Structures are given as structure tokens and as C-alpha cells.
Short mmCIF file of C-alpha atoms (C1' of nucleotides) in Angstrom, two decimals:
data_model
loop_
_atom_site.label_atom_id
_atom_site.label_comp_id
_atom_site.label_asym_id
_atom_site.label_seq_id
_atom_site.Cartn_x
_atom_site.Cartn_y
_atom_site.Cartn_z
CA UNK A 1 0.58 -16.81 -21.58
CA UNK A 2 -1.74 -15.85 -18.66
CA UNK A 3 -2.97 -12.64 -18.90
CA UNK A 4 -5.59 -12.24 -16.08
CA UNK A 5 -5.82 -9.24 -13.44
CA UNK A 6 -3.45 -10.47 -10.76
CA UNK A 7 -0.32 -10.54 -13.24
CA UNK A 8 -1.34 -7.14 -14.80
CA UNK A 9 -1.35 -5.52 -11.14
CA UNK A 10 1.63 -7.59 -10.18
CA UNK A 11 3.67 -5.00 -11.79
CA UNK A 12 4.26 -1.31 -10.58
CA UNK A 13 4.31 0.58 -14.29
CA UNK A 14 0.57 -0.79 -14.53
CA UNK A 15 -0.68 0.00 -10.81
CA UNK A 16 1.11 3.23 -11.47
CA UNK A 17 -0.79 3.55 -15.27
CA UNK A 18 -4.21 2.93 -13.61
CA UNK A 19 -3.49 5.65 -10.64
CA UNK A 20 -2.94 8.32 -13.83
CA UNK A 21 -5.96 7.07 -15.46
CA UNK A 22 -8.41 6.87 -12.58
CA UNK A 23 -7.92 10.66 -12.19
CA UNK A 24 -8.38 11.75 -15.99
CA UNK A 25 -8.84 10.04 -19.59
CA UNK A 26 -5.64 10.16 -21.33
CA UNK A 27 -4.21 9.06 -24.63
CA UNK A 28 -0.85 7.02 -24.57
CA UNK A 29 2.10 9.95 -25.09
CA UNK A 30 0.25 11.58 -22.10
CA UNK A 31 0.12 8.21 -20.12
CA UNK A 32 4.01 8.06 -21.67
CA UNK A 33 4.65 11.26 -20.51
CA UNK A 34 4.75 10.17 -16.70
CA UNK A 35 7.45 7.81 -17.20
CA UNK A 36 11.31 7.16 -17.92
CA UNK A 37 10.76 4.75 -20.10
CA UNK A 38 10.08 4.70 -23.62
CA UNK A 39 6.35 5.23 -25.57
CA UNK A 40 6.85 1.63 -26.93
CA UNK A 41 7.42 0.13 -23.48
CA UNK A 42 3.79 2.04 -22.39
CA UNK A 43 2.47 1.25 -25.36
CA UNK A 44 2.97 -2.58 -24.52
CA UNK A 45 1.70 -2.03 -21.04
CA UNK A 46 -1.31 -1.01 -22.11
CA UNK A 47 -2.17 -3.40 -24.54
CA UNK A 48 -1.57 -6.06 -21.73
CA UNK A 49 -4.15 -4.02 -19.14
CA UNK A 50 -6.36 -3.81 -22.45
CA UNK A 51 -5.96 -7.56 -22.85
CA UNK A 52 -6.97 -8.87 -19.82
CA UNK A 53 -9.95 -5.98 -19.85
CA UNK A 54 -8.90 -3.36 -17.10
CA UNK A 55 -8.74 -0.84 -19.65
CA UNK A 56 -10.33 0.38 -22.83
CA UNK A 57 -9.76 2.21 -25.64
CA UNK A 58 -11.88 5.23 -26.97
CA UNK A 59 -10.21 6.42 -30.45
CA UNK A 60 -10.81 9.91 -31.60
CA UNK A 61 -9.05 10.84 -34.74
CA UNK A 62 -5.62 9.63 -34.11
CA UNK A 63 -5.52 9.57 -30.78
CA UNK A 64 -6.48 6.56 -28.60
CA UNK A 65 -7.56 7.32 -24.71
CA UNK A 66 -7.65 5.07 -22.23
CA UNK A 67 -9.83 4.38 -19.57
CA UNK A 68 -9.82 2.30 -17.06
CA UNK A 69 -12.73 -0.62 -16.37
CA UNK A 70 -13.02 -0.60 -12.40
CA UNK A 71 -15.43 -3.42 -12.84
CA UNK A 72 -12.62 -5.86 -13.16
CA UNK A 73 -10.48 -5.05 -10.24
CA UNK A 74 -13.61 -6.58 -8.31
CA UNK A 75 -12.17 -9.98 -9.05
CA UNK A 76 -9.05 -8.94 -6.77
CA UNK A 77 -11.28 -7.22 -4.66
CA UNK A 78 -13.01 -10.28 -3.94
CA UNK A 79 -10.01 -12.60 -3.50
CA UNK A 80 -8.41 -10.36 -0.76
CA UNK A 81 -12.03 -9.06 0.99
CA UNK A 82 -12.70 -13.17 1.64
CA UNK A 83 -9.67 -12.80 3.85
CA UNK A 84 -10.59 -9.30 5.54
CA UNK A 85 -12.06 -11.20 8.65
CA UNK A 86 -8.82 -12.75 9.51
CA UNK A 87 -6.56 -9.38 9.59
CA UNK A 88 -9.38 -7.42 11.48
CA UNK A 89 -10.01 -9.46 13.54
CA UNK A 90 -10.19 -9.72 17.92
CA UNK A 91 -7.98 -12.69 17.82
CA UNK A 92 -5.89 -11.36 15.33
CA UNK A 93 -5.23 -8.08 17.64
CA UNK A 94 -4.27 -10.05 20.24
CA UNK A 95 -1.75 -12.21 18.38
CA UNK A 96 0.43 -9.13 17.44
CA UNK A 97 -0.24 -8.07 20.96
CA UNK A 98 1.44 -10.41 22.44
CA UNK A 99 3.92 -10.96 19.65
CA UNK A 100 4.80 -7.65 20.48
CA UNK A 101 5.20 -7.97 24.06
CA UNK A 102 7.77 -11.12 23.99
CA UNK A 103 9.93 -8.88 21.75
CA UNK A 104 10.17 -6.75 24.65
CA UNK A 105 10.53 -9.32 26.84
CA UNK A 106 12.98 -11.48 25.36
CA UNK A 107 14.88 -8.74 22.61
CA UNK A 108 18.15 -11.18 22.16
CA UNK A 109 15.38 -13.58 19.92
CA UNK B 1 14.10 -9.25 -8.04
CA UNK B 2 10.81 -7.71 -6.95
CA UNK B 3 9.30 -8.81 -4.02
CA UNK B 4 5.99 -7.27 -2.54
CA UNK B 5 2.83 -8.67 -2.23
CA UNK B 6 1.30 -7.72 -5.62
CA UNK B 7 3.97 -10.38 -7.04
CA UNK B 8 3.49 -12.83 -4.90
CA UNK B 9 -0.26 -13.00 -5.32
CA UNK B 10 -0.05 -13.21 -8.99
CA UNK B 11 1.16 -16.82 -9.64
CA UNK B 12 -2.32 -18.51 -8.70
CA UNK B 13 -0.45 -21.50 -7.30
CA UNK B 14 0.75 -19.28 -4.44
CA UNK B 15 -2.93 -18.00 -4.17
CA UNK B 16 -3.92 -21.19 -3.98
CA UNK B 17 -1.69 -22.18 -1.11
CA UNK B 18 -2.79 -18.86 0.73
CA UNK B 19 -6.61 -20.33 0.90
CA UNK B 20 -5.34 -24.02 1.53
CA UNK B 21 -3.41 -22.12 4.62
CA UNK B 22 -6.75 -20.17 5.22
CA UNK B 23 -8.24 -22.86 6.69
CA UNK B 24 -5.78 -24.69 8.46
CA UNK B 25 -1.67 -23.92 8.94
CA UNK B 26 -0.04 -26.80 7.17
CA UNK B 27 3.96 -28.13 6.99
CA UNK B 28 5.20 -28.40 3.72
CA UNK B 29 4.77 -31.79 2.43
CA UNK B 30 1.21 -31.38 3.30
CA UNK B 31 0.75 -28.31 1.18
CA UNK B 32 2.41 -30.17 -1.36
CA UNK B 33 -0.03 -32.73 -1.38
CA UNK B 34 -2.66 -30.59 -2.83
CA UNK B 35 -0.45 -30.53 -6.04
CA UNK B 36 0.40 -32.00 -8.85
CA UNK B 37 4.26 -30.35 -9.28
CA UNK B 38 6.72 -31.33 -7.34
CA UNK B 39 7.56 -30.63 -3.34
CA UNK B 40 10.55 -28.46 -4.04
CA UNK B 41 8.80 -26.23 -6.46
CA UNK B 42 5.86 -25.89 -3.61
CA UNK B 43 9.30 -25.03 -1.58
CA UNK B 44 9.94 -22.23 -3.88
CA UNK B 45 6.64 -20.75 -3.37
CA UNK B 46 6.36 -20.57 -0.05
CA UNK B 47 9.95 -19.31 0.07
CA UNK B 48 8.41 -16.12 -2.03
CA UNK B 49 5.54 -16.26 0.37
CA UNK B 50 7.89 -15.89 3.23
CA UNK B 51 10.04 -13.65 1.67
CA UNK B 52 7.53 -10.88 1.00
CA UNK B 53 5.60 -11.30 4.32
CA UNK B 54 2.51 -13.33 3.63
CA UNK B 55 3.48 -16.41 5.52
CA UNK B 56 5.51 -16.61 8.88
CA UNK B 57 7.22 -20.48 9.91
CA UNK B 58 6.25 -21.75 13.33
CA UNK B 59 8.81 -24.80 13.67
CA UNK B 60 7.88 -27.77 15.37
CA UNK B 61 10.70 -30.49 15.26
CA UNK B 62 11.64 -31.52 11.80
CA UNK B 63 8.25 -29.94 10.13
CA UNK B 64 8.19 -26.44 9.79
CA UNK B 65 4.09 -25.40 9.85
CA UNK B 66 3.03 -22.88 7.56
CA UNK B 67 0.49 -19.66 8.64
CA UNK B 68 -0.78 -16.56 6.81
CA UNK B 69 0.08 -13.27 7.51
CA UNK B 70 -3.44 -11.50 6.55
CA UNK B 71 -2.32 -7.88 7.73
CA UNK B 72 0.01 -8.18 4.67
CA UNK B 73 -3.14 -8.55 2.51
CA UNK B 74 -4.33 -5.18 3.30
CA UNK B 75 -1.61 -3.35 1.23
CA UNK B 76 -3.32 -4.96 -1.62
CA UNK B 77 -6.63 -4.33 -0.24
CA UNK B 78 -5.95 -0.73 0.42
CA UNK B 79 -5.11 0.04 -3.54
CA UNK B 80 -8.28 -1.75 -4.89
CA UNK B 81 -10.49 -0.32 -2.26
CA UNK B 82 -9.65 3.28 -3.17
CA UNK B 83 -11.07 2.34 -6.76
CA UNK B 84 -13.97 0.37 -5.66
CA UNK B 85 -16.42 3.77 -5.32
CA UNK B 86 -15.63 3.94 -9.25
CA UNK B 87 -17.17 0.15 -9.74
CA UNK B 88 -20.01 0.18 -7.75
CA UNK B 89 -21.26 4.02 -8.54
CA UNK B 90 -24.53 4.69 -10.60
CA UNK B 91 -22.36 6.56 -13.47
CA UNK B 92 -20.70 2.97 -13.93
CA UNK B 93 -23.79 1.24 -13.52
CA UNK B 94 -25.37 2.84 -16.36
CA UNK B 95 -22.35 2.10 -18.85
CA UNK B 96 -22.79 -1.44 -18.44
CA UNK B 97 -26.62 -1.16 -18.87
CA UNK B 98 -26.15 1.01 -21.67
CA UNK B 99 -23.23 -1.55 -23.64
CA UNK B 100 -25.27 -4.11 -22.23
CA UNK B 101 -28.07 -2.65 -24.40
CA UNK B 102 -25.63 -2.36 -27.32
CA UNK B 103 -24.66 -5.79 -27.95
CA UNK B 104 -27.95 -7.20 -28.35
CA UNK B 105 -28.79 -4.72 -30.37
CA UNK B 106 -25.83 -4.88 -32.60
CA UNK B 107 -24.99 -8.46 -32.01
CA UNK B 108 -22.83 -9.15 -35.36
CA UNK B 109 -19.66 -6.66 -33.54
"C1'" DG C 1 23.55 -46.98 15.03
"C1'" DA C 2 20.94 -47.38 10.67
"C1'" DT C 3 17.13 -45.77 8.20
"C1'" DT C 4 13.26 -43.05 7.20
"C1'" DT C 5 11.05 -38.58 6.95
"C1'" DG C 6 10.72 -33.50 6.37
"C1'" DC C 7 12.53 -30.05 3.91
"C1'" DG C 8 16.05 -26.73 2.06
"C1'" DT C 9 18.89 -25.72 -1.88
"C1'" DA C 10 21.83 -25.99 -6.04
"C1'" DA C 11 22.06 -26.54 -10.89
"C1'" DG C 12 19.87 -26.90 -15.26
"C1'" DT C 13 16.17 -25.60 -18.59
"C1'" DG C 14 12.52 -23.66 -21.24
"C1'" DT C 15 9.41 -19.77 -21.05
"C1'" DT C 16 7.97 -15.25 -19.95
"C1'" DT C 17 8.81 -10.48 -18.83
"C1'" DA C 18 10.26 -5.88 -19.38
"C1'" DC C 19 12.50 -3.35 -21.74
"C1'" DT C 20 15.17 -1.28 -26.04
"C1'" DT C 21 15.75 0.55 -31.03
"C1'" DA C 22 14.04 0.59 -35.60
"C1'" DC C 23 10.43 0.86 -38.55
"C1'" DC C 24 5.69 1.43 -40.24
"C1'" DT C 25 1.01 3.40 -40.93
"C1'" DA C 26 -2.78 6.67 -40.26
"C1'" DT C 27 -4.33 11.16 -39.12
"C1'" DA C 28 -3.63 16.08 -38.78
"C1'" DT C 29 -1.50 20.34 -40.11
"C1'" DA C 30 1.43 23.76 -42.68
"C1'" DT D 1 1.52 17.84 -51.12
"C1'" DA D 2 5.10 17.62 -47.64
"C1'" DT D 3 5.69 16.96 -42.95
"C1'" DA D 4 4.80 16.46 -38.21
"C1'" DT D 5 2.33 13.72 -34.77
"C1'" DA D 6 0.03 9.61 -32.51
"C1'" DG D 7 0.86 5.20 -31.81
"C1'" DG D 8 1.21 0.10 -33.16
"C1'" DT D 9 4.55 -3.69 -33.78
"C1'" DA D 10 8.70 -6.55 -34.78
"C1'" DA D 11 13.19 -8.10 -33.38
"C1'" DG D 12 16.69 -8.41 -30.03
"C1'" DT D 13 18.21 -9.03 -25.19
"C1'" DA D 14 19.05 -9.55 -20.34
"C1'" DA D 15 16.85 -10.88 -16.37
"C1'" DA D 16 13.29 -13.22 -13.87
"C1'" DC D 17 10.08 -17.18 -13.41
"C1'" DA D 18 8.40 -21.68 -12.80
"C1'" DC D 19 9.55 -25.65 -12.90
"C1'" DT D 20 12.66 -30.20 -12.74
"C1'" DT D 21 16.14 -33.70 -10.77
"C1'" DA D 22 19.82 -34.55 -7.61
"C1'" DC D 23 21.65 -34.07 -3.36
"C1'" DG D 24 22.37 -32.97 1.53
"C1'" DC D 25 21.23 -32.52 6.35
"C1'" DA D 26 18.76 -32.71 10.71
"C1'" DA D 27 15.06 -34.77 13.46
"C1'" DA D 28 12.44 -38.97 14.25
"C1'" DT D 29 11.88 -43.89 14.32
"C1'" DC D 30 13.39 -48.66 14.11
#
DNA sequence: GATTTGCGTAAGTGTTTACTTACCTATATA
DNA sequence: TATATAGGTAAGTAAACACTTACGCAAATC
């Protein structure tokens, strides 16, 4: 079972789970409380972004809040950035220039 | 099926043929090359790859040359960068000091 | 024209994912 | 002490994933 940082993000509940928790602390009925789906199903998302360490867990009494550990989304961060010079680039401007003119050039294609 | 970009960069096979592509657009069999599993499951991949935007086909004959589509990247660069003032401000710089501190202090945890 | 090469795709398979409901325990409260 | 609340976890399930082998077809080469 991988459980590293690309699969956790790789699914919307989580991005959307990290979003709710980058704003404010919460424990997991409030985290719950955004979704359709049931506690359990959060519950198990979680414990996956727990697992491969974008968030922890402060318990107080019997509540458990989770925060999120921003640190780790540098290894994504650093995968994509490595790439950055290629999508902002001159060249690359010119490419979907020109891409863009033959579409109006020859539309049938 | 989902298919966005967050998917398709999780399986790091498909990450992997993004860099190979980085450097140099490739035809299939020569992406395949650079693996152990088969050529159709390298297929498969790219047909994800393809599917959700990353890579675009420029055909030449019989081979069919593979090239990145960077732009796509920045969707996933735009969600991690809104974070990334949270992992590189002091605030977050002093919690790792501080647990930092904690484990050699309290080693046996 | 026959064969090789590049590559897509279908079918089959085992594994993982994303849920559900049911149940359990620990803490808090009346 | 009884009960409500927070939340973990197991079992079941349908769908998706990551492969494989087998096959087919079109472009290139002999």
C-alpha cells in the first residue's frame, strides 16, 4: 500500500479536508460536518493524510483536532516547481501562440 | 472515472515518464524502455496522461512522439502554492525547532 | 508482396480505493 | 450512575487501478 503525498492529494475529499483545515483547527465531526458522506468515511480520510504525515492530531479530552503539516506538501511543491521553467516560459508563449493562430487559420483540423 | 491532473500525477510511474519526457519528447517504445513492465501497460499510462491533458501526440509516420503539456502542471502548482506561505513562515519554523528540541530530549517516545 | 516494427486495445486478474452500516470504547454531562 | 457525544475500526461491496497476455492493424523495410 503506498501511502505517500501524491496519492493522498490525488483525491478531492482530502484536497478539500486540507482547504477546511488550513483556515481553522478542527476536530473530525466538524471536518465531517462539511461533507455528504458519512463520519466513518472522514474518519478514514484522515487517518490516511495522518499516515503519510500531512496532518496531525492534537487530542484534548475526547476530541481529536487536526492540523495540517504544510511542511510536507513541499515534496509536491518541489516536483511540479522543477517544471515551472517550461510552462513560463518565452518559447513556451510562443508555442500556444502559434498553436492558436493555425486554429484560426485552418478551423476544419 | 476521475481524471484531472492530481490523479494522474499520483502513480509515480506516470511521474516518472513526465521527467523522462522533460528532457526529451519520446515515442512509445522508447519510453517503454526505461521500464521494467510491459509496453502496453506504459500504453495505459500515457493514455491517462493524454487523457487528462499532460501530454499532447505529435505523429510522425508509424511512431507517435510523446511531449508534456507543463501549463497543465500549474493547476497543481496553483493549490500547493497558496499553502506554501504556511511552510516557509517563522510561526512554522519555530514548531519544528521546538519538536526538534523535544525528541532529543525525550528520545524513548 | 511478405515481413518487421510501432502501437492501440480487449479481456482477464489480483489489489486497492472509497465508501457503507454496525459496533465498540472513552470522555463528558445530566 | 445513566446517557449522550466524539470518534476509532471491522466487515462488506462496488468500482477503479495497475498490470498481464493475446491479438490486430497500419506504416516501414526487405
Amino acid at each position: 500500500m503506498r501511502r505517500d503525498v501524491f496519492q493522498a492529494i490525488a483525491d478531492p475529499t482530502r484536497r478539500e479536508i486540507i482547504n477546511l483545515l488550513a483556515a481553522k483547527s478542527l476536530n473530525l465531526n466538524a471536518i465531517a460536518d462539511n461533507f455528504k458522506m458519512s463520519r466513518p468515511a472522514i474518519s478514514q480520510h484522515v487517518k490516511i493524510l495522518i499516515e503519510c504525515g500531512l496532518i496531525k492530531i492534537k487530542k484534548n479530552g475526547r476530541e481529536r483536532f487536526c492540523e495540517v503539516k504544510f511542511q510536507k506538501l513541499k515534496e509536491v511543491s518541489k516536483w511540479v516547481e522543477q517544471y515551472s521553467s517550461f510552462w513560463n516560459n518565452k518559447l513556451d508563449a510562443l508555442e500556444i501562440y502559434l498553436s492558436d493562430i493555425k486554429t484560426k487559420v485552418e478551423p476544419k483540423k
